[in-house]
Amino acid sequence: METERKKMARINDEYRKSMTLKLDYNNMMKEYVGDEQGLSLSDFKNEEKTVVKAYKSVLNGRGKGMMGWTELPYNQDEIVKDIIATAKDVIKRADNFVVLGIGGSALGPTAVFTSLCHLRHNELKRSKRKFPKLYVEDNVDPERMNALLDVLDLDKTVFNVITKSGATSETMSQFLIIMDLLKKKYGDKAKDHMIATTSETRGNLIKIAKEEGLKTFFIPDGVGGRFSELCPVGLLPAAVVGIDVKAMLNGAKHMDKICMKKDVKANPALMSALLEYLSMKKGKNISVMMPYSDGLKYIADWYCQLWGESLGKAVDLDGNLVYAGQTPVKALGVTDQHSQVQLYREGPFDKVVTIIAVEKFRNDITISDGYKDIPDVNFLCGHTMGELINTERKATEYALTTAKRLNYTITLPEINAFTIGELLYLFEMETAFCGAMLGIDTFNQPGVEGGKNATYALFGRKGYEKTKEEMDNAPKKNADYII
Ligand code: PA5
């Protein structure tokens, strides 16, 4: 007889299998998009060495240097306990949870929140919502900050300032404004309204957090901003809005096992990296991410940062100028069928489109019966919106393919914490593999740092005098070119 333990293992195994994401790349191949645009098995064969090298480099690099994120599904038991306990406390005493952060410290929390919570979460009454509202503030537009302050009841608000460097101007300016308000209102108790997520060893935020006695979570050294969603950066906001963070990590763990398969045909991250790499070689400089689900809309935003900031590099690992990268573009199915798809189907042959499909929506709605005398309207009746969105997705795949446009589809059986963990991890691994194929440093961001430094210089921060001088000596604007 099957023991209880074996039974649980079998059930878990069956669940994992049923929730595994699928990658369908038929529409990248010559048989479907024609010889000129399409890829062939011999293209794959020709890149065998590149694939093996990339695979080995990721395998050997995992867990080391800036690849600490590969261990997040495995090494956070204690941290997750703390996150859940902290979230419980926040849920009990707060009605608003506000993330102050930018880039990797904001896009992940937004993507996961939108994917896994009610699409109108913040508009629901607390009794239905059950968890605090979540706001992710990733800009320094003064009107936005004022608007936020207009709607927040500070008594019922907990802020989470997130910055790995502990120095980013945008985040620190938000923090300064909020901390000042909190101190004026609550004095010594201000700390009850602020949680800091930052580097344990670097930057100013950790110093301030210690001084103020803030509850603090750490971003591991080997986890860069855009790879940080599965550490406290993303897990704390997720737990506060009731997301099962353990299931997310389990999904990531499941995908990690799949992504460690050596055979490119069994490894969706290695395969999609190869598809994108080959597409780039064929001049496809634009990577469109198009989920057919409003819940996944901000996954495309998150992906854009991951792909753009990781692969957009001037030099390769040997210092040669390569100007690598692909411009990521976000689109939403079906909404963008009525805007961008015209370009995707008939414009330049410079794009590869990744479609994200959802097999089964969490809830569906039937299109009501009516207007039997108007067949052109009545044909919709009795179908569900879930059927309609998926039919339109298939129609777009077909339309792109017949126009010889490269496209492939990643399918989620359904949207839940497990599959979102899988999806995020799949994209992280794909990015790591693709960066290794391109021979660049996937994990640095000198371009972003350049912008940060220029801001520090213009604001007169100490230590940035040289940049300031360079900027002062830059060619002055010509008034003739301003109308
Ligand atoms: O991926 C990255 O490293 C960046 O986009 C950062 O996430 C972003 O610049 C914010 O940096 P920090 O977390 O240091 O405030």
XYZ file of C-alpha atoms and ligand atoms in Angstrom:
498
model
C 0.000 0.000 0.000
C 1.128 3.514 -0.753
C 2.433 5.266 2.352
C 1.176 8.737 3.284
C 4.578 10.208 2.439
C 4.718 8.553 -0.960
C 1.186 9.642 -1.658
C 2.054 13.269 -0.869
C 5.172 13.054 -3.061
C 3.082 11.641 -5.921
C 0.430 14.343 -5.527
C 3.111 17.054 -5.452
C 4.750 15.544 -8.489
C 1.467 15.396 -10.374
C 0.766 19.017 -9.408
C 4.180 20.176 -10.605
C 3.715 18.340 -13.894
C 0.259 19.779 -14.434
C 1.533 23.300 -13.691
C 4.666 23.175 -15.856
C 4.952 26.000 -18.397
C 5.145 25.078 -22.070
C 7.265 26.657 -24.773
C 5.999 26.319 -28.362
C 8.484 27.613 -30.944
C 6.936 26.197 -34.098
C 6.382 29.683 -35.467
C 10.097 30.456 -35.304
C 10.899 27.687 -37.754
C 11.359 27.817 -41.537
C 8.558 25.328 -42.135
C 6.114 27.934 -40.806
C 7.579 31.377 -41.472
C 9.518 30.583 -44.603
C 13.178 30.109 -45.476
C 14.217 33.734 -45.397
C 13.034 34.604 -41.887
C 12.751 31.243 -40.178
C 15.217 29.198 -38.175
C 16.208 25.637 -38.999
C 17.596 22.659 -37.174
C 20.899 23.305 -38.904
C 20.958 26.799 -37.345
C 20.661 25.056 -33.975
C 23.399 22.631 -34.934
C 25.712 25.449 -36.010
C 25.365 27.057 -32.593
C 25.953 23.863 -30.627
C 29.261 25.116 -29.240
C 27.748 28.475 -28.269
C 24.927 26.697 -26.455
C 27.231 24.305 -24.597
C 29.516 27.175 -23.599
C 26.599 29.268 -22.345
C 25.122 26.327 -20.479
C 28.438 25.584 -18.770
C 29.062 29.191 -17.907
C 25.657 29.493 -16.197
C 26.021 26.120 -14.505
C 29.489 26.963 -13.205
C 28.527 30.507 -12.291
C 25.368 29.725 -10.383
C 25.419 30.746 -6.751
C 28.613 32.726 -7.252
C 29.362 36.420 -7.860
C 26.263 38.162 -9.166
C 24.479 34.859 -9.700
C 23.360 34.541 -6.092
C 19.751 34.699 -7.337
C 19.912 31.054 -8.490
C 19.975 30.001 -4.836
C 16.970 32.048 -3.717
C 14.507 29.170 -4.199
C 16.635 27.065 -1.840
C 18.251 29.190 0.841
C 15.572 31.385 2.362
C 13.668 29.216 4.877
C 14.479 31.456 7.845
C 14.002 34.656 5.853
C 10.618 33.473 4.600
C 9.546 32.788 8.188
C 10.502 36.352 9.115
C 8.764 37.738 6.025
C 5.539 35.897 6.830
C 5.635 36.981 10.479
C 6.307 40.605 9.497
C 3.559 40.491 6.870
C 1.105 39.140 9.454
C 1.874 42.071 11.726
C 1.483 44.585 8.874
C -1.809 42.985 7.773
C -3.124 43.322 11.324
C -2.316 46.992 11.792
C -2.201 48.574 8.337
C -4.540 49.248 5.471
C -1.870 50.534 3.070
C 1.531 49.124 2.256
C 3.669 51.480 0.208
C 6.818 50.393 -1.581
C 9.349 53.155 -2.198
C 11.815 51.956 -4.816
C 12.751 52.050 -8.463
C 13.897 49.653 -11.194
C 14.312 46.133 -9.866
C 13.032 47.282 -6.489
C 9.653 48.238 -7.956
C 8.950 46.377 -11.179
C 8.973 42.919 -9.588
C 6.595 43.793 -6.725
C 4.218 45.431 -9.220
C 4.343 42.492 -11.643
C 3.636 39.909 -8.962
C 0.920 41.981 -7.280
C -0.916 42.499 -10.567
C -0.545 38.863 -11.570
C -1.718 37.321 -8.354
C -4.113 39.700 -6.652
C -7.594 40.763 -7.651
C -7.209 43.116 -10.612
C -9.056 45.810 -8.634
C -7.464 44.921 -5.307
C -7.019 48.471 -4.055
C -10.603 49.386 -4.931
C -12.161 46.509 -2.982
C -13.545 47.041 0.508
C -11.220 45.724 3.225
C -13.700 42.963 4.129
C -13.424 41.563 0.593
C -9.794 42.490 0.025
C -8.681 41.005 3.363
C -5.164 42.462 2.951
C -3.746 45.999 2.806
C -3.770 47.987 -0.401
C -0.429 48.011 -2.186
C 1.132 51.090 -3.766
C 4.459 50.901 -5.563
C 5.971 54.356 -5.948
C 8.760 54.287 -8.503
C 8.995 57.864 -9.653
C 9.867 61.272 -8.295
C 7.098 63.100 -10.084
C 6.059 65.604 -7.392
C 2.419 65.414 -8.442
C 2.417 61.673 -7.895
C 3.925 61.940 -4.430
C 1.422 64.642 -3.457
C -1.438 62.580 -4.867
C -0.331 59.575 -2.834
C -0.134 61.617 0.349
C -3.641 62.885 -0.355
C -5.094 59.377 -0.210
C -3.037 57.801 2.581
C -4.101 57.673 6.192
C -0.646 57.553 7.785
C -2.036 55.943 10.935
C -2.857 52.886 8.852
C 0.169 52.888 6.551
C 3.424 50.982 6.552
C 6.144 51.957 4.068
C 8.799 49.653 2.683
C 11.825 51.497 1.346
C 13.750 49.213 -1.009
C 17.162 50.024 -2.405
C 20.069 47.673 -2.728
C 22.689 50.393 -3.084
C 21.047 52.400 -0.332
C 21.920 55.468 -2.333
C 19.546 55.795 -5.302
C 18.441 59.444 -5.422
C 14.841 58.726 -6.333
C 14.270 56.252 -3.540
C 16.226 58.201 -0.946
C 14.327 61.407 -1.724
C 11.020 59.573 -1.256
C 12.353 58.115 1.977
C 13.446 61.534 3.272
C 10.013 63.039 2.642
C 8.134 60.162 4.253
C 10.475 59.740 7.223
C 10.179 63.455 7.975
C 6.371 63.227 7.916
C 6.404 60.153 10.108
C 8.781 61.660 12.639
C 6.747 64.848 12.851
C 3.605 62.841 13.434
C 4.815 59.928 15.530
C 8.189 60.921 16.995
C 9.927 57.811 18.319
C 7.170 55.604 16.974
C 7.916 56.592 13.365
C 9.890 53.391 13.016
C 6.683 51.365 13.311
C 5.688 52.732 9.912
C 8.861 52.015 7.958
C 10.589 48.797 6.905
C 13.898 48.919 5.055
C 15.043 46.373 2.472
C 18.645 46.972 1.503
C 22.190 45.655 1.396
C 23.476 44.451 4.733
C 26.907 45.896 4.131
C 26.735 48.716 1.580
C 25.137 52.112 1.278
C 23.541 54.694 3.494
C 20.149 53.138 4.065
C 21.530 50.387 6.276
C 23.278 53.019 8.419
C 20.081 55.045 8.708
C 17.980 51.942 9.372
C 20.253 50.991 12.272
C 20.204 54.511 13.653
C 16.406 54.679 13.459
C 15.892 51.106 14.677
C 13.929 50.100 11.567
C 12.866 46.551 10.867
C 15.237 45.518 8.091
C 15.433 42.845 5.404
C 18.567 42.240 3.387
C 19.220 41.941 -0.314
C 22.026 39.411 -0.746
C 25.232 40.726 -2.346
C 24.950 38.375 -5.316
C 21.431 39.462 -6.204
C 21.174 42.464 -8.502
C 18.104 44.708 -8.639
C 16.451 43.126 -11.672
C 17.082 39.607 -10.363
C 15.741 40.376 -6.890
C 12.026 39.611 -7.078
C 12.403 36.272 -5.303
C 14.277 37.746 -2.313
C 12.724 40.031 0.360
C 12.446 42.802 -2.274
C 9.501 40.997 -3.823
C 8.534 38.482 -1.177
C 7.623 40.952 1.575
C 5.190 43.078 -0.494
C 3.761 39.839 -1.930
C 3.207 38.312 1.514
C 1.544 41.529 2.749
C -1.107 41.266 0.025
C -1.725 37.605 0.820
C 0.340 35.919 -1.889
C 1.675 32.465 -1.076
C 5.388 33.239 -1.268
C 6.398 29.653 -0.521
C 4.448 28.499 -3.582
C 6.213 31.158 -5.656
C 9.586 29.876 -4.516
C 8.497 26.294 -5.167
C 7.549 27.263 -8.706
C 10.966 28.852 -9.156
C 12.644 25.740 -7.748
C 10.706 23.531 -10.159
C 11.741 25.730 -13.085
C 15.340 25.774 -11.869
C 15.477 21.979 -12.125
C 14.115 22.150 -15.670
C 16.520 24.926 -16.614
C 19.480 22.871 -15.499
C 18.780 20.208 -18.148
C 21.662 19.999 -20.550
C 19.593 19.158 -23.602
C 18.505 22.428 -25.182
C 15.361 20.715 -26.495
C 14.269 19.926 -22.933
C 15.306 23.255 -21.429
C 12.913 26.159 -22.206
C 15.270 28.849 -20.873
C 18.217 27.632 -22.921
C 15.997 27.166 -25.973
C 14.337 30.579 -25.757
C 17.767 32.173 -25.217
C 18.957 30.395 -28.367
C 15.865 31.502 -30.305
C 16.463 35.118 -29.298
C 20.207 34.872 -29.944
C 19.635 33.485 -33.445
C 16.955 36.109 -34.059
C 19.403 38.861 -33.086
C 21.885 37.414 -35.572
C 19.180 37.694 -38.200
C 18.709 41.374 -37.402
C 15.728 41.105 -35.078
C 16.690 43.977 -32.819
C 13.365 44.196 -31.042
C 11.949 41.698 -28.578
C 8.217 42.130 -28.025
C 6.688 40.626 -24.896
C 2.948 40.226 -25.319
C 0.938 38.529 -22.592
C -2.686 37.744 -23.342
C -3.834 38.506 -19.821
C -4.254 41.764 -17.936
C -2.862 40.067 -14.863
C 0.420 39.501 -16.676
C 0.623 43.003 -18.148
C 3.313 44.143 -15.739
C 5.314 40.942 -16.152
C 6.087 42.444 -19.561
C 7.313 45.639 -17.855
C 9.490 43.635 -15.516
C 10.833 41.600 -18.448
C 11.708 44.795 -20.331
C 14.032 45.872 -17.531
C 15.514 42.405 -17.168
C 16.186 41.984 -20.882
C 17.165 45.559 -21.684
C 19.433 46.253 -18.729
C 21.068 42.813 -18.762
C 21.832 42.460 -22.466
C 22.276 46.066 -23.573
C 26.072 46.289 -23.273
C 28.700 48.216 -25.196
C 31.530 45.766 -24.574
C 31.892 42.013 -24.329
C 33.771 40.173 -21.604
C 37.052 40.670 -23.486
C 36.521 44.408 -23.701
C 35.641 44.472 -27.428
C 33.026 46.970 -28.528
C 29.949 44.917 -29.417
C 26.919 47.139 -28.704
C 24.884 44.056 -27.847
C 21.230 43.853 -26.927
C 17.718 43.858 -28.199
C 15.148 46.568 -27.503
C 12.402 45.076 -25.355
C 8.889 46.260 -26.061
C 5.828 45.547 -23.973
C 2.488 44.835 -25.551
C -0.812 43.520 -24.249
C -3.116 41.049 -25.950
C -5.751 41.708 -27.139
C -5.523 45.469 -26.521
C -2.477 45.998 -28.725
C -3.918 43.980 -31.589
C -5.725 47.222 -32.301
C -2.572 49.309 -32.315
C 0.851 47.688 -32.519
C 0.033 44.438 -34.328
C -0.382 46.329 -37.608
C 3.309 47.228 -37.317
C 4.352 43.775 -36.157
C 2.677 42.185 -39.170
C 3.545 44.657 -41.897
C 6.447 46.804 -40.660
C 10.163 46.017 -40.802
C 11.331 42.453 -40.218
C 13.139 43.495 -37.043
C 11.101 41.858 -34.290
C 10.602 38.600 -32.495
C 7.359 38.356 -30.561
C 6.972 36.321 -27.361
C 3.361 35.632 -26.585
C 2.336 34.557 -23.085
C -0.821 32.488 -23.040
C -3.015 31.370 -20.152
C -4.784 28.065 -20.660
C -7.416 28.471 -17.983
C -8.449 31.797 -16.478
C -9.179 31.925 -12.753
C -12.666 33.076 -13.483
C -14.507 33.441 -16.718
C -17.597 35.231 -17.910
C -20.066 34.174 -20.580
C -21.005 36.562 -23.335
C -24.739 37.084 -22.955
C -27.230 35.957 -25.549
C -28.991 38.614 -27.601
C -29.679 40.174 -30.976
C -30.468 36.848 -32.672
C -31.560 38.787 -35.741
C -28.042 40.219 -36.200
C -25.786 37.210 -36.874
C -22.664 39.407 -37.024
C -23.179 40.214 -33.354
C -24.909 37.027 -32.290
C -21.966 34.770 -33.267
C -20.226 35.881 -30.071
C -23.035 34.814 -27.785
C -22.663 31.793 -25.555
C -18.862 31.856 -25.777
C -16.847 32.962 -22.792
C -14.427 35.886 -22.704
C -11.700 33.371 -21.847
C -12.470 31.572 -25.113
C -12.489 34.870 -26.970
C -9.128 36.107 -25.675
C -7.499 32.756 -26.420
C -9.086 32.571 -29.862
C -7.820 36.058 -30.640
C -4.382 35.041 -29.427
C -4.356 32.067 -31.791
C -5.569 34.356 -34.569
C -2.666 36.758 -33.890
C -0.165 33.893 -33.855
C -1.570 32.809 -37.206
C -1.585 36.346 -38.618
C 2.050 36.907 -37.586
C 3.146 33.533 -38.893
C 1.491 33.910 -42.299
C 3.185 37.315 -42.568
C 6.495 35.497 -41.897
C 7.007 37.138 -38.502
C 8.974 35.220 -35.878
C 6.899 34.433 -32.811
C 6.740 31.864 -30.052
C 4.401 31.180 -27.179
C 4.899 30.409 -23.503
C 1.786 28.906 -21.959
C 0.820 28.971 -18.281
C -1.740 26.269 -17.392
C -3.214 28.898 -15.065
C -2.024 31.961 -13.178
C -1.094 31.132 -9.594
C 1.833 31.699 -7.240
C 3.565 28.526 -8.431
C 3.352 29.338 -12.158
C 4.377 32.967 -11.590
C 7.446 31.725 -9.689
C 8.185 29.480 -12.665
C 7.708 32.278 -15.187
C 9.926 34.808 -13.396
C 12.659 32.258 -12.943
C 12.383 31.085 -16.551
C 12.972 34.640 -17.804
C 15.880 35.153 -15.398
C 17.533 31.962 -16.629
C 16.810 32.796 -20.258
C 18.497 36.172 -19.741
C 21.523 34.550 -18.095
C 21.873 32.032 -20.946
C 21.417 34.656 -23.634
C 23.946 36.990 -21.998
C 26.422 34.101 -21.904
C 25.782 33.391 -25.604
C 26.468 37.054 -26.368
C 29.639 36.892 -24.255
C 28.737 39.979 -22.235
C 28.429 40.755 -18.522
C 24.712 40.162 -17.960
C 24.741 41.378 -14.382
C 26.311 44.830 -14.477
C 24.619 48.098 -15.481
C 27.242 50.770 -16.207
C 24.707 52.687 -18.276
C 22.294 52.996 -15.361
C 25.112 53.923 -12.994
C 26.153 56.637 -15.494
C 22.747 58.288 -15.197
C 22.766 57.986 -11.408
C 26.216 59.579 -11.199
C 25.226 62.459 -13.463
C 22.282 63.229 -11.158
C 24.543 63.155 -8.093
C 26.949 65.513 -9.873
C 24.233 67.976 -10.897
C 22.914 68.050 -7.334
C 26.414 68.784 -6.063
C 26.961 65.522 -4.167
C 30.431 65.211 -2.670
C 32.719 62.876 -4.596
C 31.130 63.638 -7.977
C 33.015 66.875 -8.701
C 34.817 65.394 -11.721
C 31.562 64.327 -13.373
C 30.168 67.798 -12.640
C 33.158 69.398 -14.283
C 32.802 67.149 -17.340
C 29.133 68.043 -17.558
C 29.876 71.760 -17.220
C 32.343 71.466 -20.091
C 29.965 69.571 -22.364
C 28.931 71.476 -25.536
C 26.342 74.116 -24.688
C 22.933 73.836 -26.342
C 22.505 75.788 -29.568
C 19.489 78.073 -29.365
C 19.016 77.706 -33.157
C 17.970 74.131 -32.605
C 15.229 75.046 -30.163
C 11.946 76.199 -31.658
O 18.831 46.142 -11.912
C 19.362 47.057 -11.312
O 20.407 46.896 -10.648
C 18.783 48.465 -11.290
O 17.749 48.643 -12.168
C 18.301 48.787 -9.889
O 17.284 47.906 -9.536
C 17.800 50.219 -9.780
O 18.716 51.117 -10.327
C 17.573 50.567 -8.311
O 18.747 50.396 -7.592
P 18.765 50.297 -6.024
O 18.064 49.040 -5.618
O 20.200 50.282 -5.654
O 18.060 51.504 -5.520
